[in-house]
mmCIF file of C-alpha atoms in Angstrom:
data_model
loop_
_atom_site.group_PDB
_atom_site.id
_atom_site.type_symbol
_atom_site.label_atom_id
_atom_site.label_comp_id
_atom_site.label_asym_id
_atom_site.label_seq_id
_atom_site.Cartn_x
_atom_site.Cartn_y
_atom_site.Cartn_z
ATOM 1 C CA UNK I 1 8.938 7.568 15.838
ATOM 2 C CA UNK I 2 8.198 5.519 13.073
ATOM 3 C CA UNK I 3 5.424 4.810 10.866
ATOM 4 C CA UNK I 4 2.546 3.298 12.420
ATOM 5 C CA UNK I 5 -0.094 1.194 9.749
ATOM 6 C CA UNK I 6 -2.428 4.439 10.201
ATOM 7 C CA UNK I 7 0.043 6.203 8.491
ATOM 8 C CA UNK I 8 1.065 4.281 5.983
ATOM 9 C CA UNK I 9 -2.229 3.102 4.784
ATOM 10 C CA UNK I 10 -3.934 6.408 5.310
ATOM 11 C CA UNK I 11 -1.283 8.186 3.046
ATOM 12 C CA UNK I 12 -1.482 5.694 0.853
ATOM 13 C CA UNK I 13 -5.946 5.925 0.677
ATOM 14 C CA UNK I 14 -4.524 9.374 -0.024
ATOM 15 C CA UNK I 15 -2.528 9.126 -3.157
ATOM 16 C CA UNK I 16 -4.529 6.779 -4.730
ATOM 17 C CA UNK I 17 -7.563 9.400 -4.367
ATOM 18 C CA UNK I 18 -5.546 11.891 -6.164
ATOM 19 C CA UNK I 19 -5.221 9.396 -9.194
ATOM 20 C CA UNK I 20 -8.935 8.431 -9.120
ATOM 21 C CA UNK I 21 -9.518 12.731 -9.308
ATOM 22 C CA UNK I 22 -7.098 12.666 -12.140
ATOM 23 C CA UNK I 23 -8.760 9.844 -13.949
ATOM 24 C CA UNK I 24 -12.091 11.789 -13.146
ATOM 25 C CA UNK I 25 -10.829 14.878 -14.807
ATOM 26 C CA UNK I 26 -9.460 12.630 -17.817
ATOM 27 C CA UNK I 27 -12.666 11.331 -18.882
ATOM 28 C CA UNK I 28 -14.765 14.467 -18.011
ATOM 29 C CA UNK I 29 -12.474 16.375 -20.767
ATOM 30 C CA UNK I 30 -12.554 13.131 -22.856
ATOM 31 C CA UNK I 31 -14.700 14.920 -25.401
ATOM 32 C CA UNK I 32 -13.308 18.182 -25.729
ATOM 33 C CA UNK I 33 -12.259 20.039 -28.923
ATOM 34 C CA UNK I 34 -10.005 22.836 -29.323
ATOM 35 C CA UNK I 35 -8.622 24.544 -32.588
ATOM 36 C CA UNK I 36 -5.620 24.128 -32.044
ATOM 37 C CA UNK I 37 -2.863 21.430 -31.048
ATOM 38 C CA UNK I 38 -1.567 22.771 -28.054
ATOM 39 C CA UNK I 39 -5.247 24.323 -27.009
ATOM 40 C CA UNK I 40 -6.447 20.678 -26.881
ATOM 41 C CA UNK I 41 -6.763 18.984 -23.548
ATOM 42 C CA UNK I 42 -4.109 15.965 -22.249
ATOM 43 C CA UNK I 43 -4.614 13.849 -20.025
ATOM 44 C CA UNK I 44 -2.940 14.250 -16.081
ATOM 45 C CA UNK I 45 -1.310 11.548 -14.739
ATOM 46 C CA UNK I 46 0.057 11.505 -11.192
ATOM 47 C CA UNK I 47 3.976 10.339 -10.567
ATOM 48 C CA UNK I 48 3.256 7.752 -7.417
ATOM 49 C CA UNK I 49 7.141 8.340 -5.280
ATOM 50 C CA UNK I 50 7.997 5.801 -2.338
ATOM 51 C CA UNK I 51 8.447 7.485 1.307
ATOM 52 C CA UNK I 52 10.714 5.461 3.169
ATOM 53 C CA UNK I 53 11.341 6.360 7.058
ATOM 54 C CA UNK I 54 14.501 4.540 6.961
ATOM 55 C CA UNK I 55 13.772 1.475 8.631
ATOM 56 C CA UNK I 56 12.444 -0.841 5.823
ATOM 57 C CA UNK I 57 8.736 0.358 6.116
ATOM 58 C CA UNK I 58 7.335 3.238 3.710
ATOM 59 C CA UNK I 59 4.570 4.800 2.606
ATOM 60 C CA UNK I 60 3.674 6.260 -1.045
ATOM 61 C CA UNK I 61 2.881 10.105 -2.189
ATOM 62 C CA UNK I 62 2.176 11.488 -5.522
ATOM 63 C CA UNK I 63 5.354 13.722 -6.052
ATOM 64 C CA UNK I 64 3.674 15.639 -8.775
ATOM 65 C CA UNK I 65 1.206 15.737 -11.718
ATOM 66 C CA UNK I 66 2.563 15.266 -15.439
ATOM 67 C CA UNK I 67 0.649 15.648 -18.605
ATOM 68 C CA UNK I 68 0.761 12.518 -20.857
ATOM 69 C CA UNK I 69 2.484 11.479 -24.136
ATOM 70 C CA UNK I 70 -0.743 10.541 -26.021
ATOM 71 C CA UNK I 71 -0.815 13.509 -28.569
ATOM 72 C CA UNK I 72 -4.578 14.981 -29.564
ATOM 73 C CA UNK I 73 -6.032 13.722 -32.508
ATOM 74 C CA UNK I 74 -6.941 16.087 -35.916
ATOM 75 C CA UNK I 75 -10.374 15.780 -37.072
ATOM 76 C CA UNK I 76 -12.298 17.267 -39.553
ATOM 77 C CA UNK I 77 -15.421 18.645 -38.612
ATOM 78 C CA UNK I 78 -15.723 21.635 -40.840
ATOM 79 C CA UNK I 79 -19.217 22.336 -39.217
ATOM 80 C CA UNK I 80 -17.816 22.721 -35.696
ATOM 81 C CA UNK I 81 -17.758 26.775 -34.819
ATOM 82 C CA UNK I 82 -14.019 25.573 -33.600
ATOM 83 C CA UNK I 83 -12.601 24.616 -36.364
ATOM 84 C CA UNK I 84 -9.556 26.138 -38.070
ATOM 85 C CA UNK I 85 -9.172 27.811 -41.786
ATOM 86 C CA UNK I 86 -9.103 23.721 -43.246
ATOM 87 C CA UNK I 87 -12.087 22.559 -41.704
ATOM 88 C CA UNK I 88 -10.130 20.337 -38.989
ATOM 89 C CA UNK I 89 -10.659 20.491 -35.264
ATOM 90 C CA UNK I 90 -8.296 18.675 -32.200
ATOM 91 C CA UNK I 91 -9.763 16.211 -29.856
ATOM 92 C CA UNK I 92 -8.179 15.603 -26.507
ATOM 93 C CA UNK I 93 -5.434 13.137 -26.176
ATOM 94 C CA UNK I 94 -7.410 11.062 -23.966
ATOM 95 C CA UNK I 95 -7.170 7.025 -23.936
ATOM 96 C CA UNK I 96 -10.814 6.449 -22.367
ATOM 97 C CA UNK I 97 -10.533 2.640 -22.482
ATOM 98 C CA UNK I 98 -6.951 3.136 -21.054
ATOM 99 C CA UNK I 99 -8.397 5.633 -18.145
ATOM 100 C CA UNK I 100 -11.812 2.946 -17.389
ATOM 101 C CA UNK I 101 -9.059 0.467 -16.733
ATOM 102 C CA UNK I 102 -6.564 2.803 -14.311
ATOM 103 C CA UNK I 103 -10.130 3.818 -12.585
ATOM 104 C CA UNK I 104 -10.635 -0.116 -11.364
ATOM 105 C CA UNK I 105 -7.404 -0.675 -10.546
ATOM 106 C CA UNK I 106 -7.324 2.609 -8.692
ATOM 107 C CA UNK I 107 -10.422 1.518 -6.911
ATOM 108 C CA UNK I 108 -9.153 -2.042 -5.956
ATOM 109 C CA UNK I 109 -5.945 -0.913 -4.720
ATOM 110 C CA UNK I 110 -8.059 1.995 -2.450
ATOM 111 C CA UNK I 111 -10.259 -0.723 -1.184
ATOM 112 C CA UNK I 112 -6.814 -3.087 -0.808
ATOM 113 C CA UNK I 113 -5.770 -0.087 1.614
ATOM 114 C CA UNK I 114 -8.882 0.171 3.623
ATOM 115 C CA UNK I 115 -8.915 -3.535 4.185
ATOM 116 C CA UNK I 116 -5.021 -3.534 5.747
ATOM 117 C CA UNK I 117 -6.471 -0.548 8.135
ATOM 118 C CA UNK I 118 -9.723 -2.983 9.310
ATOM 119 C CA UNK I 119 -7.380 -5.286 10.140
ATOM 120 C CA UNK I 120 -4.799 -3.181 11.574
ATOM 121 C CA UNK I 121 -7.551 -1.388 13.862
ATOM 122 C CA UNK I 122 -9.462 -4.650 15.175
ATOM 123 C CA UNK I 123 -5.758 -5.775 16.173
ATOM 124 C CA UNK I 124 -5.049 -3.312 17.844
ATOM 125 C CA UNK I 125 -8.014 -2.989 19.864
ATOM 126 C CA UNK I 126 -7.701 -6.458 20.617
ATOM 127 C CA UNK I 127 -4.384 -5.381 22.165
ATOM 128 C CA UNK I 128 -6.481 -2.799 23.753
ATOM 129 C CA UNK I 129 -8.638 -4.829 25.538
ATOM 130 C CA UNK I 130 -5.505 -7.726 26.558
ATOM 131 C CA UNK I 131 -6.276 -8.111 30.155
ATOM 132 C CA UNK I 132 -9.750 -8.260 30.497
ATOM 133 C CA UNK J 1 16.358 -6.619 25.225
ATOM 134 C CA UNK J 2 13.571 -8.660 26.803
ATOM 135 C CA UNK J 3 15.601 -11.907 26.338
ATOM 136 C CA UNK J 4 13.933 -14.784 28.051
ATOM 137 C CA UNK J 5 11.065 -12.734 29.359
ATOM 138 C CA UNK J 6 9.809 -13.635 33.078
ATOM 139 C CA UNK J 7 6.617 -12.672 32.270
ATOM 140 C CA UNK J 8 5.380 -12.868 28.692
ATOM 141 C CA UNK J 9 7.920 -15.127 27.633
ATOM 142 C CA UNK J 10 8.165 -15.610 23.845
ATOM 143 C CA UNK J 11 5.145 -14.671 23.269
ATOM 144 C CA UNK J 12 6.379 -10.764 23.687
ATOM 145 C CA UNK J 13 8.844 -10.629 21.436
ATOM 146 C CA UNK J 14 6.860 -12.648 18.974
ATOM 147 C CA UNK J 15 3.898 -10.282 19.500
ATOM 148 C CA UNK J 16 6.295 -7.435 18.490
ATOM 149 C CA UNK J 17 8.125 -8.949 15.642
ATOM 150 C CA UNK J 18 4.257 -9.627 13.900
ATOM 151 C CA UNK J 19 3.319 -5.901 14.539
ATOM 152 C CA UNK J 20 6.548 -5.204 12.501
ATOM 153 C CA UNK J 21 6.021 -7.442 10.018
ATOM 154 C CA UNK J 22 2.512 -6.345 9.554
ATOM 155 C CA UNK J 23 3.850 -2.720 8.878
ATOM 156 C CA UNK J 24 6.122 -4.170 6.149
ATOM 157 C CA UNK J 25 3.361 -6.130 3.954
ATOM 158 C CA UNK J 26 1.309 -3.088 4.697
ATOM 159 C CA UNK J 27 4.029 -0.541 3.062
ATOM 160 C CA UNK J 28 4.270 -2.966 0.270
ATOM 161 C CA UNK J 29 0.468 -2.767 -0.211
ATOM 162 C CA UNK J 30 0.427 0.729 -0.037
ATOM 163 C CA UNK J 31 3.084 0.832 -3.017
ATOM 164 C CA UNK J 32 1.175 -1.108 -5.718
ATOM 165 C CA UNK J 33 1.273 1.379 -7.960
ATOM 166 C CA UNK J 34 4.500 2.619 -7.239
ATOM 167 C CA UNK J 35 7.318 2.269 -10.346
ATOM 168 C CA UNK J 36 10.736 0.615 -8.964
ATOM 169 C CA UNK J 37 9.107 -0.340 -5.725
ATOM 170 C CA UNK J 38 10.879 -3.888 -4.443
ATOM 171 C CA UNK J 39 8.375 -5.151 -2.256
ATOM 172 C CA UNK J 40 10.342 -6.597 1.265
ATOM 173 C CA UNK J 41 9.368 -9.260 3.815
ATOM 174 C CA UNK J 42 11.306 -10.802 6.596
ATOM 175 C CA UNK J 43 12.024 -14.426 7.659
ATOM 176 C CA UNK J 44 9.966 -14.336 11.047
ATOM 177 C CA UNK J 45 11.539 -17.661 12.235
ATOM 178 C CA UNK J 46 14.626 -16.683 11.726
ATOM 179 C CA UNK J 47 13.870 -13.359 13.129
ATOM 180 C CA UNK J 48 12.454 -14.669 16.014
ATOM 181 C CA UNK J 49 14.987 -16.889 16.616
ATOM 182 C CA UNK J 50 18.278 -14.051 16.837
ATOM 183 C CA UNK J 51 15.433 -11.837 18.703
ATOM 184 C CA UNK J 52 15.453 -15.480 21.704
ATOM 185 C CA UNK J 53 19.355 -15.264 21.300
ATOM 186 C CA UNK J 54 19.665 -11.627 22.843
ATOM 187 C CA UNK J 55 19.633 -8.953 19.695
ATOM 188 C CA UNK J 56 17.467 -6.553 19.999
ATOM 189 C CA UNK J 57 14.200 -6.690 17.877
ATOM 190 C CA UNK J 58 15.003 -4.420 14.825
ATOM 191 C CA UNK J 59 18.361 -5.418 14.680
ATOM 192 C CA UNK J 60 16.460 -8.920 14.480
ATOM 193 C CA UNK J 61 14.570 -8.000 11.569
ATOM 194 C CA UNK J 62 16.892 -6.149 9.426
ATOM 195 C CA UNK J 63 18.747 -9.165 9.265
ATOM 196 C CA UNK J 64 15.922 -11.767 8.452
ATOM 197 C CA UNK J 65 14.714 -9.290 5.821
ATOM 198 C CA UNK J 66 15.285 -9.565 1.991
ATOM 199 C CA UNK J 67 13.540 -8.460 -1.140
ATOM 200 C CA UNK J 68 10.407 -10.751 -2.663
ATOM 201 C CA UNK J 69 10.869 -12.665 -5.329
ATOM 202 C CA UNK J 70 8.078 -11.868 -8.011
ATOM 203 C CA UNK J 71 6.476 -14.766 -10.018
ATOM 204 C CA UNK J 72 6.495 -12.486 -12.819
ATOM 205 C CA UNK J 73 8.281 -9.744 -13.678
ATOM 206 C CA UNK J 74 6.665 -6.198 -14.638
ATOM 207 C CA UNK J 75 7.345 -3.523 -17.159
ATOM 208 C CA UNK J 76 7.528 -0.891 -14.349
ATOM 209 C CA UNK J 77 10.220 -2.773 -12.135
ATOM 210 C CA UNK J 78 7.678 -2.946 -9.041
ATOM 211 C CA UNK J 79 7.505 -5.850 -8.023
ATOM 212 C CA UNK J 80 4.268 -6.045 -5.602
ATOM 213 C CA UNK J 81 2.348 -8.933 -6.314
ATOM 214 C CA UNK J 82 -1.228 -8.102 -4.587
ATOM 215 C CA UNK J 83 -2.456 -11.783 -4.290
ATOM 216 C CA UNK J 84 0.933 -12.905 -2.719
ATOM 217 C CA UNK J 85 1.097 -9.841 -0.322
ATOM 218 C CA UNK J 86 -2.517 -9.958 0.953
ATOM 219 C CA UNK J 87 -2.262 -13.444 1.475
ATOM 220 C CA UNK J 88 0.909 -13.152 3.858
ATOM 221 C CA UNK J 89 -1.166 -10.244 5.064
ATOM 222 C CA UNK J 90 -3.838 -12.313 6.296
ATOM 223 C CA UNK J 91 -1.922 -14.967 7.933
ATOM 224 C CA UNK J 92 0.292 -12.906 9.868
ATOM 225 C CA UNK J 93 -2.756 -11.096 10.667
ATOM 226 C CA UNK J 94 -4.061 -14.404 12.220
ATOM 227 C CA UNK J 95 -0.900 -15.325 13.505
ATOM 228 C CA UNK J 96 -0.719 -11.985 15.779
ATOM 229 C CA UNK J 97 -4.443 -12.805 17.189
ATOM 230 C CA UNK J 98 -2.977 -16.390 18.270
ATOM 231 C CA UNK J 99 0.173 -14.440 19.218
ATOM 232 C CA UNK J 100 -2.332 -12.330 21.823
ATOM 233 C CA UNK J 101 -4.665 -15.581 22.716
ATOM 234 C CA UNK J 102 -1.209 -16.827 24.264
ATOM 235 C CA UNK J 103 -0.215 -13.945 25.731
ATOM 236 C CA UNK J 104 -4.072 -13.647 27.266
ATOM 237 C CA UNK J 105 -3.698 -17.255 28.727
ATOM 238 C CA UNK J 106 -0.296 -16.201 30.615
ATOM 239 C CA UNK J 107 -1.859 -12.848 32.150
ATOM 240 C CA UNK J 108 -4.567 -14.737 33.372
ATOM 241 C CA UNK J 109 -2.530 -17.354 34.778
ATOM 242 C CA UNK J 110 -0.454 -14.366 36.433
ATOM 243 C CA UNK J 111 -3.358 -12.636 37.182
ATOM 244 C CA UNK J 112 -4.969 -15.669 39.033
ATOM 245 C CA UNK J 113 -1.931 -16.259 40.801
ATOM 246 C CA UNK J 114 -1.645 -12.719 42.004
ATOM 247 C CA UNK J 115 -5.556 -12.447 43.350
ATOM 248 C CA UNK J 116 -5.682 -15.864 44.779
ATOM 249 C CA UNK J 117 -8.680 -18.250 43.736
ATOM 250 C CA UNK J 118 -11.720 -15.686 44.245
#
C-alpha cells in the first residue's frame, strides 16, 4: 500500500508542528541567564529526514532534536544574584531574530500543507460522488 | 493494464496518472524544509502516452519522471521551489476535476444507454 496524500501531508502538518514547539521553546528561554557556560540554555533545532516508500513519493519526519552551534553570550551584570566570582553572567545562545523568521516560514509551509489536503479531500469526494 | 478501455476510455488511465502525480508535488511540498531533498515531477504526456501503448501505469511514470530543475540553487541542496510546486499543484489539481467532468459525461452516456430514455 502506498502513501495516500492523507499521509503524506498529515505527517508532514506533523513535523513542521514539532519545529514551531521548538521555536516556541527557543524564544520562551530567549532571556535566560545561567552562571555558567554550559548551565546556559541553547537553542533546539529539529533534523527534518525524507521518508520515501520506494516508489518516488515520500513524506518528511523529524529524525531527532539537536542543540545549536550559536554559543551563549558572557555578560556582566555584577548585580544579578547569578553571577559568578567576576561579576559576569551567560545569556542563552538564542538568535531571536533568526527564530521570528524560522516561526513564519514554519507557519507558511504548515498552512502550504493544509492547503494540498483541501484540495486533495474535495477531489476525492468529487470522485466520491462520480455517478450521481 | 486497462489499455484502450471499453468503458472509460482515456479518461481512466488519465484520471489515475493525475492522482499519482498529485501525490508527487504533494511529497515535494511536504519536504520544503527538508536538507538534500530533490524535488521530482513526471512528464504526464509522455506518461500518458506509454500508459495508451500497453505499460502498466507505474511503470508509465517511473519512466516520464526526472528531478526539477531549480531556478536557483540553495545552500541546503533542497531544491523545492514553493511557488513553482504549488503552481503545478493547482493545475493538475484542475486538470483531475476536468479529468472527472469527462469521465462523468461517459457514465452518463452509459448510464442513459443502459436505463433507456426515462
Amino acid at each position: 500500500m502506498t502513501m495516500s496524500v492523507f499521509d503524506i501531508s498529515g505527517r508532514a502538518m506533523a513535523a513542521q508542528l514539532v519545529r514551531l514547539n521548538t521555536t516556541a521553546s527557543n524564544l520562551a528561554n530567549a532571556n535566560s541567564v545561567s552562571s555558567t557556560k554550559e548551565g546556559a540554555f541553547r537553542a533546539l533545532k529539529p533534523v527534518f529526514k525524507t521518508v520515501t516508500d520506494g516508489q518516488g513519493i515520500s513524506t518528511v519526519q523529524v529524525s531527532q532534536v539537536v542543540e545549536s552551534q550559536t554559543d551563549p553570550t558572557k555578560r556582566h551584570d555584577p548585580g544579578n544574584p547569578l553571577a559568578d566570582k567576576n561579576g559576569d553572567v551567560w545569556d542563552a545562545g538564542v538568535d531571536q531574530a533568526a527564530e521570528m523568521v524560522e516561526m513564519m516560514e514554519t507557519a507558511r509551509q504548515y498552512q502550504n500543507n493544509v492547503q494540498v489536503l483541501q484540495t486533495a479531500k474535495t477531489l476525492t469526494l468529487d470522485t466520491l460522488r462520480l455517478e450521481k | 493494464m486497462a489499455n484502450n478501455d471499453p468503458l472509460f476510455g482515456v479518461a481512466g488511465d488519465a484520471l489515475k496518472l493525475r492522482s499519482q502525480r498529485m501525490s508527487l508535488l504533494a511529497s515535494n511540498i511536504a519536504n520544503a524544509a527538508t536538507p538534500n531533498y530533490k524535488a521530482r515531477d513526471f512528464d504526464f504526456q509522455k506518461a500518458l502516452a506509454s500508459a495508451q501503448s500497453g505499460q502498466s501505469l507505474d511503470q508509465a511514470a517511473n519512466q516520464a519522471a526526472g528531478y526539477r530543475v531549480p531556478l536557483e540553487t540553495s545552500l541546503d541542496g533542497n531544491t523545492v521551489e514553493l511557488s513553482t510546486e504549488q503552481t503545478l499543484f493547482a493545475e493538475n489539481a484542475v486538470q483531475y476535476k476536468t479529468t472527472l467532468s469527462f469521465l462523468q459525461g461517459r457514465i452518463s452516456t452509459v448510464m442513459t444507454a443502459l436505463k433507456g430514455d426515462n
